[in-house]
Coordinates of C-alpha atoms in Angstrom, one line a residue:
M144 CA -106.1 100.1 -32.0
S145 CA -109.1 97.8 -32.5
L146 CA -111.2 97.9 -35.6
P147 CA -114.5 99.7 -35.4
V148 CA -117.6 97.6 -36.1
S149 CA -119.1 98.6 -39.4
T150 CA -120.0 96.9 -42.7
S151 CA -118.2 99.7 -44.5
I152 CA -114.9 98.3 -43.3
L153 CA -115.3 95.2 -45.4
A154 CA -116.3 97.4 -48.3
S155 CA -113.1 99.3 -47.8
F156 CA -111.0 96.3 -48.6
A157 CA -113.1 95.3 -51.5
T158 CA -112.9 98.8 -52.9
L159 CA -109.2 98.8 -52.4
K160 CA -108.9 95.6 -54.6
T161 CA -111.4 96.5 -57.3
L162 CA -110.0 100.0 -57.6
N163 CA -106.5 98.6 -58.1
D164 CA -107.9 96.2 -60.8
A165 CA -109.9 99.0 -62.5
K166 CA -107.0 101.4 -62.8
Q167 CA -103.3 100.8 -63.1
Y168 CA -101.4 102.2 -60.1
N169 CA -97.6 102.3 -59.6
S170 CA -97.5 102.5 -55.9
S171 CA -99.6 102.0 -52.7
Y172 CA -99.5 105.8 -52.1
Q173 CA -101.5 106.4 -55.3
I174 CA -104.2 104.0 -54.2
L175 CA -104.4 105.5 -50.7
S176 CA -104.7 109.0 -52.2
E177 CA -108.1 108.0 -53.6
F178 CA -109.4 107.3 -50.1
V179 CA -107.9 110.5 -48.7
S180 CA -109.5 112.5 -51.5
Y181 CA -112.9 110.9 -50.7
I182 CA -112.5 112.0 -47.0
I183 CA -111.5 115.5 -48.0
A184 CA -114.5 115.9 -50.3
T185 CA -117.2 114.3 -48.1
K186 CA -116.0 116.0 -44.8
S187 CA -115.3 119.3 -46.5
I188 CA -111.8 119.5 -45.0
F189 CA -109.8 122.6 -45.8
A190 CA -106.7 121.9 -43.7
F191 CA -105.4 118.9 -41.7
T192 CA -102.4 117.3 -40.2
A193 CA -101.1 113.8 -41.1
E194 CA -102.2 112.6 -37.7
E195 CA -105.8 113.9 -38.2
M196 CA -106.0 112.3 -41.6
K197 CA -104.8 109.0 -40.1
G198 CA -107.7 109.2 -37.7
H199 CA -110.2 109.9 -40.5
L200 CA -108.9 106.9 -42.5
F201 CA -109.5 104.6 -39.5
T202 CA -112.9 106.0 -38.6
V203 CA -114.3 106.0 -42.2
F204 CA -112.5 102.9 -43.7
G205 CA -111.0 101.0 -40.8
F206 CA -107.5 101.5 -42.2
D207 CA -104.9 101.8 -39.5
I208 CA -102.1 103.3 -41.6
P209 CA -98.7 104.5 -40.3
E210 CA -98.6 108.3 -40.1
A211 CA -95.4 108.4 -42.2
V212 CA -97.4 106.6 -45.1
V213 CA -100.3 109.1 -44.7
R214 CA -97.8 112.0 -44.8
T215 CA -96.1 110.7 -48.0
T216 CA -99.5 110.1 -49.6
C217 CA -100.7 113.6 -49.0
R218 CA -97.6 115.1 -50.4
G219 CA -98.4 113.3 -53.7
I220 CA -101.9 114.7 -54.1
S221 CA -101.9 117.5 -56.7
Y222 CA -104.4 119.8 -54.9
V223 CA -102.9 119.5 -51.4
E224 CA -100.0 121.8 -50.4
R225 CA -97.7 121.5 -47.4
A226 CA -97.8 124.5 -45.0
G227 CA -95.5 123.8 -42.0
H228 CA -96.9 120.8 -40.2
R229 CA -100.3 121.0 -41.9
F230 CA -101.7 120.3 -45.3
V231 CA -103.9 122.9 -47.0
V232 CA -106.5 121.9 -49.6
D233 CA -107.0 123.9 -52.8
K234 CA -110.8 123.3 -53.2
G235 CA -110.8 124.8 -56.7
R236 CA -108.7 121.9 -58.0
L237 CA -110.5 119.2 -56.1
L238 CA -112.3 116.7 -58.3
E239 CA -114.4 113.8 -57.1
N240 CA -113.6 110.3 -58.5
P241 CA -116.9 108.8 -59.7
L242 CA -115.3 105.4 -60.1
F243 CA -114.3 105.4 -56.5
L244 CA -117.8 106.4 -55.3
D245 CA -119.4 103.7 -57.5
L246 CA -117.1 101.0 -56.3
K247 CA -117.5 101.9 -52.7
E248 CA -121.3 101.9 -52.9
T249 CA -121.4 98.6 -54.7
A250 CA -119.1 97.0 -52.2
E251 CA -121.1 98.3 -49.2
A252 CA -124.3 96.8 -50.7
K253 CA -122.7 93.4 -51.3
N254 CA -121.1 93.3 -47.8
S255 CA -124.3 94.4 -46.1
S256 CA -126.0 91.4 -47.8
I257 CA -123.2 89.1 -46.6
I258 CA -123.5 90.2 -43.0
E259 CA -127.3 89.9 -43.1
Q260 CA -127.1 86.3 -44.4
L261 CA -124.5 85.5 -41.8
I262 CA -126.7 86.8 -39.0
E263 CA -129.7 84.8 -40.2
Y264 CA -127.5 81.6 -40.5
C265 CA -126.2 82.1 -36.9
R266 CA -129.7 82.6 -35.5
E267 CA -130.8 79.3 -37.2
R268 CA -127.8 77.3 -36.0
L269 CA -127.6 78.8 -32.5
P270 CA -131.2 79.5 -31.5
D271 CA -130.4 79.4 -27.8
K272 CA -127.4 81.6 -27.9
T273 CA -127.5 85.3 -27.4
L274 CA -126.2 86.8 -30.6
S275 CA -124.0 90.0 -30.5
V276 CA -124.1 91.5 -34.0
D277 CA -121.2 93.7 -33.2
V278 CA -119.0 90.8 -32.1
L279 CA -120.2 88.7 -35.0
S280 CA -119.3 91.6 -37.5
R281 CA -115.9 92.0 -35.8
D282 CA -115.2 88.3 -36.1
L283 CA -116.2 88.3 -39.8
I284 CA -113.8 91.2 -40.4
A285 CA -111.0 89.3 -38.7
F286 CA -111.8 86.1 -40.7
L287 CA -111.7 87.9 -44.0
V288 CA -108.8 90.3 -43.3
E289 CA -106.4 88.4 -41.1
D290 CA -104.3 85.4 -42.1
Q291 CA -105.1 81.7 -41.7
Q292 CA -104.0 81.6 -38.0
S293 CA -106.6 84.1 -36.9
T294 CA -109.1 81.6 -35.5
S295 CA -109.6 82.8 -32.0
G296 CA -112.8 84.8 -32.6
Q297 CA -115.9 83.8 -30.7
F298 CA -117.8 83.1 -34.0
S299 CA -114.8 82.0 -36.2
S300 CA -116.1 78.4 -36.3
I301 CA -119.7 79.3 -37.2
I302 CA -118.4 81.8 -39.8
S303 CA -116.3 79.1 -41.3
E304 CA -119.4 76.8 -41.6
F305 CA -121.3 79.7 -43.2
V306 CA -118.6 80.2 -45.8
L307 CA -118.2 76.5 -46.6
K308 CA -122.0 76.1 -47.0
H309 CA -121.8 78.8 -49.8
E310 CA -118.8 77.1 -51.5
T311 CA -120.7 76.6 -54.8
D312 CA -122.1 80.2 -54.9
S313 CA -119.6 81.7 -57.3
Q314 CA -120.7 85.3 -56.8
F315 CA -120.7 85.0 -53.0
Q316 CA -117.2 83.6 -53.1
A317 CA -116.0 86.3 -55.5
D318 CA -117.2 89.0 -53.2
L319 CA -115.3 87.4 -50.3
S320 CA -112.2 87.0 -52.4
N321 CA -112.3 90.7 -53.3
I322 CA -112.2 91.5 -49.5
R323 CA -109.3 89.1 -48.9
E324 CA -107.4 90.3 -51.9
G325 CA -107.9 93.9 -50.8
S326 CA -106.5 93.0 -47.4
I327 CA -103.2 92.0 -49.0
L328 CA -102.9 95.4 -50.7
Y329 CA -103.8 97.0 -47.3
L330 CA -101.0 94.8 -45.8
G331 CA -98.4 96.7 -47.8
L332 CA -99.8 100.1 -46.5
N333 CA -100.0 98.9 -43.0
Y334 CA -96.5 97.3 -43.0
N335 CA -95.1 100.5 -44.5
I336 CA -93.5 98.8 -47.4
N337 CA -92.5 102.0 -49.2
E338 CA -90.8 100.5 -52.2
T339 CA -91.7 97.5 -54.3
G340 CA -89.4 95.4 -56.4
S341 CA -86.4 93.2 -55.3
L342 CA -85.3 92.9 -51.7
T343 CA -82.5 95.3 -50.7
K344 CA -81.1 93.4 -47.7
P345 CA -80.3 89.7 -47.0
L346 CA -82.9 87.9 -45.0
T347 CA -82.7 84.6 -43.1
L348 CA -86.0 82.8 -42.5
F349 CA -86.1 80.1 -39.8
L350 CA -88.9 77.7 -40.6
G351 CA -90.9 75.9 -37.9
T352 CA -91.4 72.2 -37.7
E353 CA -95.0 72.3 -39.0
V354 CA -93.9 74.5 -41.9
L355 CA -91.3 71.9 -42.9
F356 CA -93.8 69.1 -42.6
S357 CA -96.3 71.1 -44.7
L358 CA -93.8 71.9 -47.4
L359 CA -93.1 68.2 -47.9
G360 CA -96.8 67.2 -47.8
L361 CA -97.0 65.6 -44.4
N362 CA -99.8 67.8 -43.3
G363 CA -102.1 67.3 -46.3
E364 CA -102.5 68.9 -49.8
I365 CA -103.9 72.2 -48.7
H366 CA -101.2 73.0 -46.2
Q367 CA -98.6 71.9 -48.7
K368 CA -100.1 74.2 -51.4
L369 CA -99.8 77.1 -48.9
A370 CA -96.3 76.3 -48.0
Q371 CA -95.2 75.9 -51.6
D372 CA -96.9 79.3 -52.4
M373 CA -94.6 80.8 -49.8
Y374 CA -91.6 79.0 -51.4
T375 CA -92.6 80.4 -54.8
Q376 CA -92.3 83.9 -53.5
I377 CA -89.0 83.2 -51.9
R378 CA -87.7 81.7 -55.2
N379 CA -88.9 84.8 -57.0
A380 CA -87.1 87.0 -54.6
N381 CA -83.9 85.0 -55.2
S382 CA -84.3 84.9 -59.0
G383 CA -81.5 87.5 -59.5
E384 CA -79.1 87.8 -56.6
K385 CA -79.9 85.4 -53.7
K386 CA -81.4 87.5 -50.8
I387 CA -83.3 84.9 -48.7
D388 CA -81.7 81.9 -46.9
L389 CA -83.9 79.2 -45.4
R390 CA -82.8 77.6 -42.2
F391 CA -84.2 75.7 -39.2
F392 CA -83.0 75.9 -35.6
P393 CA -81.2 73.0 -33.9
D394 CA -84.2 72.9 -31.5
V395 CA -86.5 72.2 -34.5
K396 CA -84.1 69.4 -35.6
R397 CA -84.5 67.8 -32.2
E398 CA -88.3 68.1 -32.4
I399 CA -88.3 66.3 -35.8
D400 CA -85.9 63.6 -34.5
A401 CA -88.3 63.0 -31.5
F402 CA -91.3 62.9 -33.9
Y403 CA -89.7 60.2 -36.1
S404 CA -88.5 58.3 -33.0
A405 CA -92.2 58.2 -31.8
A406 CA -93.1 56.9 -35.3
E407 CA -90.5 54.1 -34.9
A408 CA -92.0 53.2 -31.5
I409 CA -95.5 53.0 -33.0
V410 CA -94.4 50.8 -35.9
E411 CA -92.6 48.5 -33.5
G412 CA -95.8 48.3 -31.4
K413 CA -94.1 49.9 -28.4
E414 CA -96.4 52.9 -28.4
I415 CA -100.1 53.4 -29.2
S416 CA -101.5 56.9 -30.0
F417 CA -104.3 58.5 -32.0
D418 CA -102.1 59.5 -34.9
T419 CA -101.9 63.0 -36.2
V420 CA -102.0 63.8 -39.9
A421 CA -98.2 64.0 -40.1
M422 CA -97.7 60.8 -38.1
K423 CA -100.1 58.9 -40.3
A424 CA -98.3 60.1 -43.4
I425 CA -95.0 58.9 -41.9
I426 CA -96.0 55.4 -40.6
N427 CA -98.5 54.4 -43.3
G428 CA -96.8 51.6 -45.3
C429 CA -94.0 51.1 -42.8
E430 CA -93.5 47.6 -41.5
L431 CA -90.2 48.0 -39.7
A432 CA -88.6 50.8 -37.7
S433 CA -85.9 50.9 -40.4
D434 CA -88.6 52.0 -42.9
V435 CA -89.3 55.0 -40.7
R436 CA -85.5 55.8 -40.6
V437 CA -85.4 55.7 -44.4
R438 CA -88.2 58.2 -44.6
K439 CA -86.5 60.4 -42.1
A440 CA -83.3 60.4 -44.1
D441 CA -85.4 61.2 -47.3
F442 CA -87.1 64.0 -45.4
F443 CA -83.9 65.9 -44.6
H444 CA -82.4 65.0 -48.0
R445 CA -85.4 66.7 -49.8
L446 CA -85.2 69.7 -47.5
Q447 CA -81.6 70.3 -48.4
F448 CA -81.4 69.4 -52.1
Q449 CA -84.9 70.2 -53.3
Y450 CA -85.6 73.3 -51.3
G451 CA -82.1 74.4 -50.1
I452 CA -83.2 74.3 -46.4
L453 CA -80.4 73.6 -43.9
E454 CA -80.0 73.3 -40.2
D455 CA -78.6 76.6 -38.7
S456 CA -75.0 76.2 -37.8
Y457 CA -75.0 79.0 -35.2
D458 CA -74.9 77.5 -31.7
D459 CA -73.9 80.4 -29.4
Y460 CA -77.4 81.4 -28.3
Y461 CA -76.6 81.0 -24.6
S462 CA -73.1 82.4 -24.7
E463 CA -72.2 85.1 -22.2
E464 CA -72.0 87.6 -25.0
N465 CA -75.7 87.1 -25.9
N466 CA -77.0 87.4 -22.3
K467 CA -77.9 91.1 -22.8
Y468 CA -80.2 90.1 -25.8
N469 CA -82.0 87.4 -24.0
L470 CA -85.8 87.7 -23.9
E471 CA -86.6 84.4 -22.1
S472 CA -87.8 84.7 -18.5
I473 CA -88.7 82.5 -15.6
E474 CA -92.1 84.3 -15.6
H475 CA -93.0 82.3 -18.7
K476 CA -94.1 79.3 -16.6
D477 CA -96.1 77.4 -19.3
E478 CA -94.0 75.1 -21.4
Q479 CA -95.5 76.2 -24.7
E480 CA -95.1 79.8 -23.7
Q481 CA -91.5 79.2 -22.8
D482 CA -90.9 77.6 -26.3
G483 CA -92.5 80.6 -28.0
W484 CA -90.3 83.1 -26.2
K485 CA -87.2 80.9 -26.8
Y486 CA -87.5 81.3 -30.6
V487 CA -88.3 85.1 -30.3
S488 CA -85.2 85.4 -28.1
H489 CA -83.1 83.5 -30.6
V490 CA -84.1 86.0 -33.3
N491 CA -83.3 88.9 -31.0
K492 CA -79.9 87.5 -30.3
R493 CA -79.1 87.1 -34.0
R494 CA -80.2 90.7 -34.6
K495 CA -78.0 91.8 -31.6
G496 CA -81.0 93.6 -30.1
Q497 CA -81.5 95.9 -33.2
I498 CA -85.0 97.1 -33.9
F499 CA -86.2 97.2 -37.5
R500 CA -89.3 99.0 -39.0
V501 CA -89.9 96.6 -41.9
D502 CA -90.0 92.8 -41.7
T503 CA -88.2 92.3 -45.0
D504 CA -85.3 94.4 -43.7
S505 CA -85.1 92.7 -40.3
E506 CA -82.3 90.2 -41.2
Y507 CA -83.7 87.3 -39.2
L508 CA -87.3 86.1 -39.0
V509 CA -89.1 83.0 -37.8
V510 CA -91.8 81.6 -40.1
T511 CA -94.3 79.4 -38.2
N512 CA -98.0 78.7 -37.8
A513 CA -97.4 77.8 -34.1
S514 CA -99.7 80.2 -32.1
N515 CA -97.4 80.3 -29.0
I516 CA -94.5 81.7 -31.1
L517 CA -96.7 84.2 -32.9
R518 CA -98.2 85.4 -29.6
A519 CA -94.7 85.9 -28.1
S520 CA -93.6 87.8 -31.2
K521 CA -96.6 90.1 -31.1
A522 CA -96.1 90.8 -27.4
Q523 CA -92.4 91.7 -27.9
T524 CA -93.2 93.8 -30.9
E525 CA -95.7 95.8 -28.8
I526 CA -93.0 96.2 -26.1
D527 CA -90.5 97.5 -28.7
K528 CA -93.0 100.0 -30.1
R529 CA -93.9 101.3 -26.6
T530 CA -90.3 101.5 -25.2
R531 CA -88.8 103.0 -28.4
E532 CA -91.9 105.2 -29.2
L533 CA -92.3 103.7 -32.6
E534 CA -95.4 103.6 -34.8
Y535 CA -94.3 100.4 -36.4
S536 CA -91.7 97.8 -35.4
S537 CA -90.9 94.6 -37.3
D538 CA -92.1 91.2 -36.1
Y539 CA -89.9 88.4 -34.7
A540 CA -92.2 85.7 -36.2
V541 CA -94.8 85.6 -38.9
S542 CA -97.2 83.0 -40.3
V543 CA -96.8 81.3 -43.6
D544 CA -99.6 83.4 -45.1
R545 CA -98.2 86.6 -43.7
I546 CA -94.7 86.2 -45.2
T547 CA -96.2 85.0 -48.5
N548 CA -98.4 88.1 -48.8
I549 CA -95.6 90.4 -47.7
L550 CA -93.2 89.1 -50.3
W551 CA -95.9 89.0 -52.9
Y552 CA -96.6 92.7 -52.3
K553 CA -92.9 93.6 -51.9
L554 CA -92.0 92.1 -55.2
G555 CA -94.6 94.4 -56.8
Y556 CA -97.2 91.9 -58.0
G557 CA -100.0 93.9 -56.4
F558 CA -99.8 96.6 -59.1
G559 CA -99.9 94.2 -62.1
K560 CA -102.2 91.5 -63.2
C561 CA -100.5 88.6 -61.4
D562 CA -102.6 86.1 -59.6
Y563 CA -103.1 86.6 -55.9
P564 CA -101.6 84.0 -53.4
T565 CA -103.7 80.9 -52.8
N566 CA -104.4 81.9 -49.2
V567 CA -106.9 84.6 -50.3
N568 CA -109.5 81.8 -50.9
A569 CA -112.1 82.2 -48.2
V570 CA -113.3 78.6 -48.5
L571 CA -109.8 77.3 -48.0
K572 CA -109.4 79.3 -44.8
A573 CA -112.8 78.0 -43.6
R574 CA -111.7 74.4 -44.2
I575 CA -108.4 75.0 -42.3
I576 CA -110.2 76.5 -39.3
L577 CA -112.9 73.7 -39.2
A578 CA -110.3 70.9 -39.7
S579 CA -108.3 72.4 -36.9
N580 CA -111.3 72.5 -34.6
I581 CA -112.3 68.9 -35.5
S582 CA -108.7 67.7 -34.9
Q583 CA -108.7 69.3 -31.4
N584 CA -112.0 67.8 -30.5
V585 CA -111.0 64.3 -31.8
T586 CA -107.9 64.5 -29.5
K587 CA -110.0 65.5 -26.5
V588 CA -112.7 62.9 -27.0
F589 CA -110.1 60.2 -27.6
A590 CA -108.3 61.0 -24.4
L591 CA -111.6 61.0 -22.5
A592 CA -112.6 57.6 -23.9
R593 CA -109.2 56.1 -23.0
E594 CA -109.5 57.5 -19.4
Q595 CA -113.1 56.1 -19.1
Y596 CA -112.0 52.7 -20.3
S597 CA -109.1 52.6 -17.9
K598 CA -111.5 53.3 -15.0
G599 CA -113.9 50.6 -16.2
E600 CA -116.6 53.1 -17.0
I601 CA -117.0 51.9 -20.6
S602 CA -116.6 48.5 -22.2
D603 CA -114.3 47.2 -24.9
E604 CA -117.1 47.5 -27.4
Q605 CA -117.8 51.1 -26.5
L606 CA -114.2 52.1 -26.7
A607 CA -113.8 50.4 -30.0
S608 CA -116.9 52.1 -31.4
R609 CA -115.7 55.5 -30.3
I610 CA -112.3 55.0 -31.7
I611 CA -113.8 54.0 -35.0
T612 CA -116.1 57.0 -34.9
L613 CA -113.3 59.4 -34.3
R614 CA -111.1 57.9 -37.0
K615 CA -113.9 58.5 -39.5
K616 CA -113.9 62.2 -38.7
P617 CA -112.2 64.3 -41.4
I618 CA -109.1 66.1 -40.0
L619 CA -107.6 67.2 -43.3
P620 CA -109.1 70.5 -44.8
E621 CA -109.5 68.8 -48.1
E622 CA -111.6 66.1 -46.6
L623 CA -114.4 68.4 -45.5
A624 CA -117.6 68.5 -47.5
A625 CA -120.3 71.2 -47.2
D626 CA -123.2 68.6 -47.1
S627 CA -121.7 66.6 -44.3
I628 CA -120.1 69.4 -42.2
D629 CA -122.8 69.2 -39.5
D630 CA -121.9 65.5 -38.8
S631 CA -118.2 66.3 -39.0
L632 CA -118.5 68.9 -36.3
D633 CA -120.8 66.8 -34.1
F634 CA -119.0 65.4 -31.0
S635 CA -122.1 65.0 -28.8
E636 CA -122.9 61.9 -26.8
E637 CA -126.0 61.4 -28.9
F638 CA -123.8 61.3 -32.1
I639 CA -121.4 58.7 -30.5
S640 CA -124.4 56.6 -29.3
R641 CA -125.9 56.6 -32.8
Y642 CA -122.8 55.3 -34.2
E643 CA -122.5 52.6 -31.6
E644 CA -126.0 51.4 -32.6
K645 CA -124.9 51.5 -36.2
V646 CA -122.0 49.2 -35.4
R647 CA -124.3 46.7 -33.8
L648 CA -126.6 46.6 -36.9
T649 CA -124.0 46.8 -39.7
E650 CA -122.0 43.7 -40.5
S651 CA -119.0 45.5 -42.0
A652 CA -118.9 47.9 -39.1
L653 CA -119.3 45.0 -36.7
K654 CA -116.2 43.4 -38.2
E655 CA -114.3 46.6 -37.9
K656 CA -115.4 46.9 -34.3
D657 CA -114.3 43.3 -33.6
D658 CA -110.9 44.1 -35.1
E659 CA -110.6 47.2 -33.0
I660 CA -111.6 45.3 -29.8
E661 CA -108.9 42.7 -30.7
R662 CA -106.4 45.5 -31.1
I663 CA -107.5 47.0 -27.8
K664 CA -107.1 43.7 -26.1
E665 CA -103.7 43.1 -27.7
E666 CA -102.7 46.6 -26.6
A667 CA -103.9 45.8 -23.0
K668 CA -101.9 42.5 -23.0
R669 CA -98.9 44.3 -24.4
N670 CA -99.2 46.9 -21.6
I671 CA -99.6 44.2 -19.0
A672 CA -96.6 42.3 -20.4
Q673 CA -94.6 45.5 -20.5
K674 CA -95.5 46.2 -16.9
E675 CA -94.7 42.6 -15.8
Q676 CA -91.4 42.9 -17.8
S677 CA -90.7 46.2 -16.1
L678 CA -91.5 44.7 -12.7
S679 CA -89.3 41.6 -13.5
T680 CA -86.6 44.0 -14.7
I681 CA -86.9 46.0 -11.5
Q682 CA -86.7 42.8 -9.4
Q683 CA -83.8 41.5 -11.3
E684 CA -82.1 44.8 -11.0
H685 CA -82.8 44.7 -7.3
K686 CA -81.3 41.2 -7.0
Q687 CA -78.3 42.4 -9.0
D688 CA -77.9 45.4 -6.7
I689 CA -78.0 43.1 -3.6
L690 CA -75.5 40.7 -5.3
K691 CA -73.3 43.7 -6.2
K692 CA -73.5 44.9 -2.7
D693 CA -72.5 41.5 -1.3
T694 CA -69.7 41.2 -3.7
T695 CA -68.5 44.6 -2.8
I696 CA -68.6 43.8 0.9
A697 CA -66.7 40.5 0.3
E698 CA -64.1 42.4 -1.8
K699 CA -63.8 45.0 1.0
D700 CA -63.3 42.1 3.5
V701 CA -60.5 40.7 1.4
L702 CA -59.0 44.1 1.1
I703 CA -59.1 44.5 4.8
Q704 CA -57.5 41.1 5.4
Q705 CA -54.8 41.9 2.8
K706 CA -54.2 45.2 4.5
D707 CA -53.9 43.4 8.0
I708 CA -51.3 41.0 6.5
Q709 CA -49.4 43.9 4.9
N710 CA -49.5 45.8 8.2
R711 CA -48.2 42.7 10.1
I712 CA -45.4 42.3 7.6
L713 CA -44.5 45.9 7.9
E714 CA -44.5 45.7 11.7
E715 CA -42.2 42.7 11.6
E716 CA -39.9 44.3 9.1
L717 CA -39.9 47.5 11.3
A718 CA -39.1 45.4 14.4
K719 CA -36.2 43.7 12.6
Y720 CA -35.0 47.1 11.4
H721 CA -35.1 48.4 15.0
E722 CA -33.2 45.2 16.2
R723 CA -30.6 45.7 13.6
D724 CA -30.2 49.3 14.7
A725 CA -29.9 48.3 18.4
E726 CA -27.3 45.7 17.6
K727 CA -25.3 48.2 15.6
E728 CA -25.5 50.6 18.5
R729 CA -24.3 48.0 21.0
K730 CA -21.3 47.1 18.9
R731 CA -20.6 50.8 18.4
N732 CA -20.7 51.4 22.2
K733 CA -18.4 48.3 22.8
R734 CA -15.8 49.6 20.4
R735 CA -16.0 53.0 22.0
N736 CA -15.6 51.6 25.5
I737 CA -12.6 49.5 24.5
C738 CA -11.0 52.6 22.9
F739 CA -11.6 54.6 26.0
F740 CA -10.1 51.9 28.2
S741 CA -7.1 51.5 26.0
L742 CA -6.5 55.2 25.9
S743 CA -6.8 55.5 29.7
I744 CA -4.0 52.9 30.2
L745 CA -1.9 54.3 27.5
W746 CA -1.8 57.9 28.9
K747 CA -0.9 56.5 32.3
V748 CA 2.0 54.5 30.9
V749 CA 3.2 57.5 29.0
I750 CA 3.1 59.7 32.1
L751 CA 5.1 57.0 34.1
A752 CA 7.7 56.8 31.3
V753 CA 8.1 60.5 31.3
I754 CA 8.5 60.6 35.1
G755 CA 11.1 57.8 34.9
L756 CA 13.1 59.6 32.2
L757 CA 13.0 62.8 34.1
A758 CA 14.2 61.1 37.3
Y759 CA 17.0 59.3 35.4
Y760 CA 18.2 62.5 33.8
W761 CA 18.1 64.4 37.1
G762 CA 20.1 61.6 38.9
H763 CA 22.7 61.5 36.1
K764 CA 23.2 65.2 36.3
S765 CA 23.4 65.4 40.1
G766 CA 25.2 62.1 40.7
S767 CA 22.5 61.0 43.0
D768 CA 21.5 57.5 43.0
V769 CA 17.8 58.2 43.3

């Protein structure tokens, strides 16, 4: 449901905050009951359902409150009675709250003035642009109500300029702070945080790379302050029994390793890049790659022993058992989109596909400022709500600001006199948005200048001047100043040309330009040398490949010759073996023939002897002289 465009919406958040400050409340339901009472009185409602009241809250105040919260709130109002599925109002006991009416009217007057000033500022700054007051109002609401990562509005940059220009106007900033502080109280209602106090279930927070860098100060002071605000809430939640564990995925460990490896390459002169804030923080003061490695070891040491943040030991994300919980898809073709869904899928696997209604009860949650992960989380949450028919479903990933505010509210600080988190500061958010826009433009212009230089479209002097110009742009939120914001945001060709002229006229700038030209030439020489070395390496490798092939062929020839010799030896031995067998067979046949001949003579002699004996015996018996 999108917010309706109305100045009264901003007043609603301011009223929520000032009402909470003016009167002590024990729960979010008591605060919301004041808004429900106002609706009942002004609209002369005698009976309503929770769903109808939910609609009224959205129409009148812009509050998109879960129906369950509305129902519980109405049950606590003394003059409202439950009658089946409806609530009935006892008009005789209805009393208007003059404090609420006064706060609401005051807030509406102040916020009308803010929007009028913003419209006038935009018309002066963008005279040629068609201005949509509705869109501008909607973007202002998003700027003041949403967290630091909500920078996608059409007018978010110009709104940030407007806020920064009024940095010294204390009353103006107080009015903006009331709206942002009220949005945190609204957060508890919107997230259906029914009970405040300590956490009831263990929660593991997986921190993104940029969050770890911010916590240790590598992304500047402001981002470090916001990350440490988050850590303060986590430490408060763990003050009794430890409920929150801080971890980072093995994928994040690989990202950090790659980042420090790139830093080593830059220090060694093997790689040239337009350094990011974190990269500058790492390589400044490093003369050797070993210095970078020392800083890397110190980084992980501080994470573990100063903040208790460890690498997650779970490594079964792609096991067969977890396939049914996988949310990654080949439809996510963009690399950043794939990375976003990868972390959302990891969380779903750790939750075993279970859907939770409250973030603080969700067991596992990613904390990141990376827009691709936050978008994937929001998309999957909407799918969960639609498929399960839920009014609210827990996130898979939240920003640093969001988890800070949720924990701050959950721990019950919204109903006391505790200071609000640092992120409610509207100027701070404006600085973050503008610094992010400047950083993105610096990267684009730098890449374009390098491309033009490589094509010969600009000279060494022009490239050097543009690099110097870009390096002077403030890319840290704390570096931005209201009086110079126009120049900081100017990336036009005219601005670049003006600085090139300044370089020619200023001695110090000229020396800086000459140094930059020398660096560019050295880089070009280094690139040529690297290419020549690469070519030489390729040629040498080619020669070595040919030599290896020749050697292999020669070795194969030797092997063939050896095999021929072995074959001849085997054939000779086989012939000798056959000859020996033939000789043995001849001798065997000879012996057999002799035996047969001897036996043939012997049996004949025996037969003659027998015949002779028989003849002698017969003649002796008969007296014959045969």
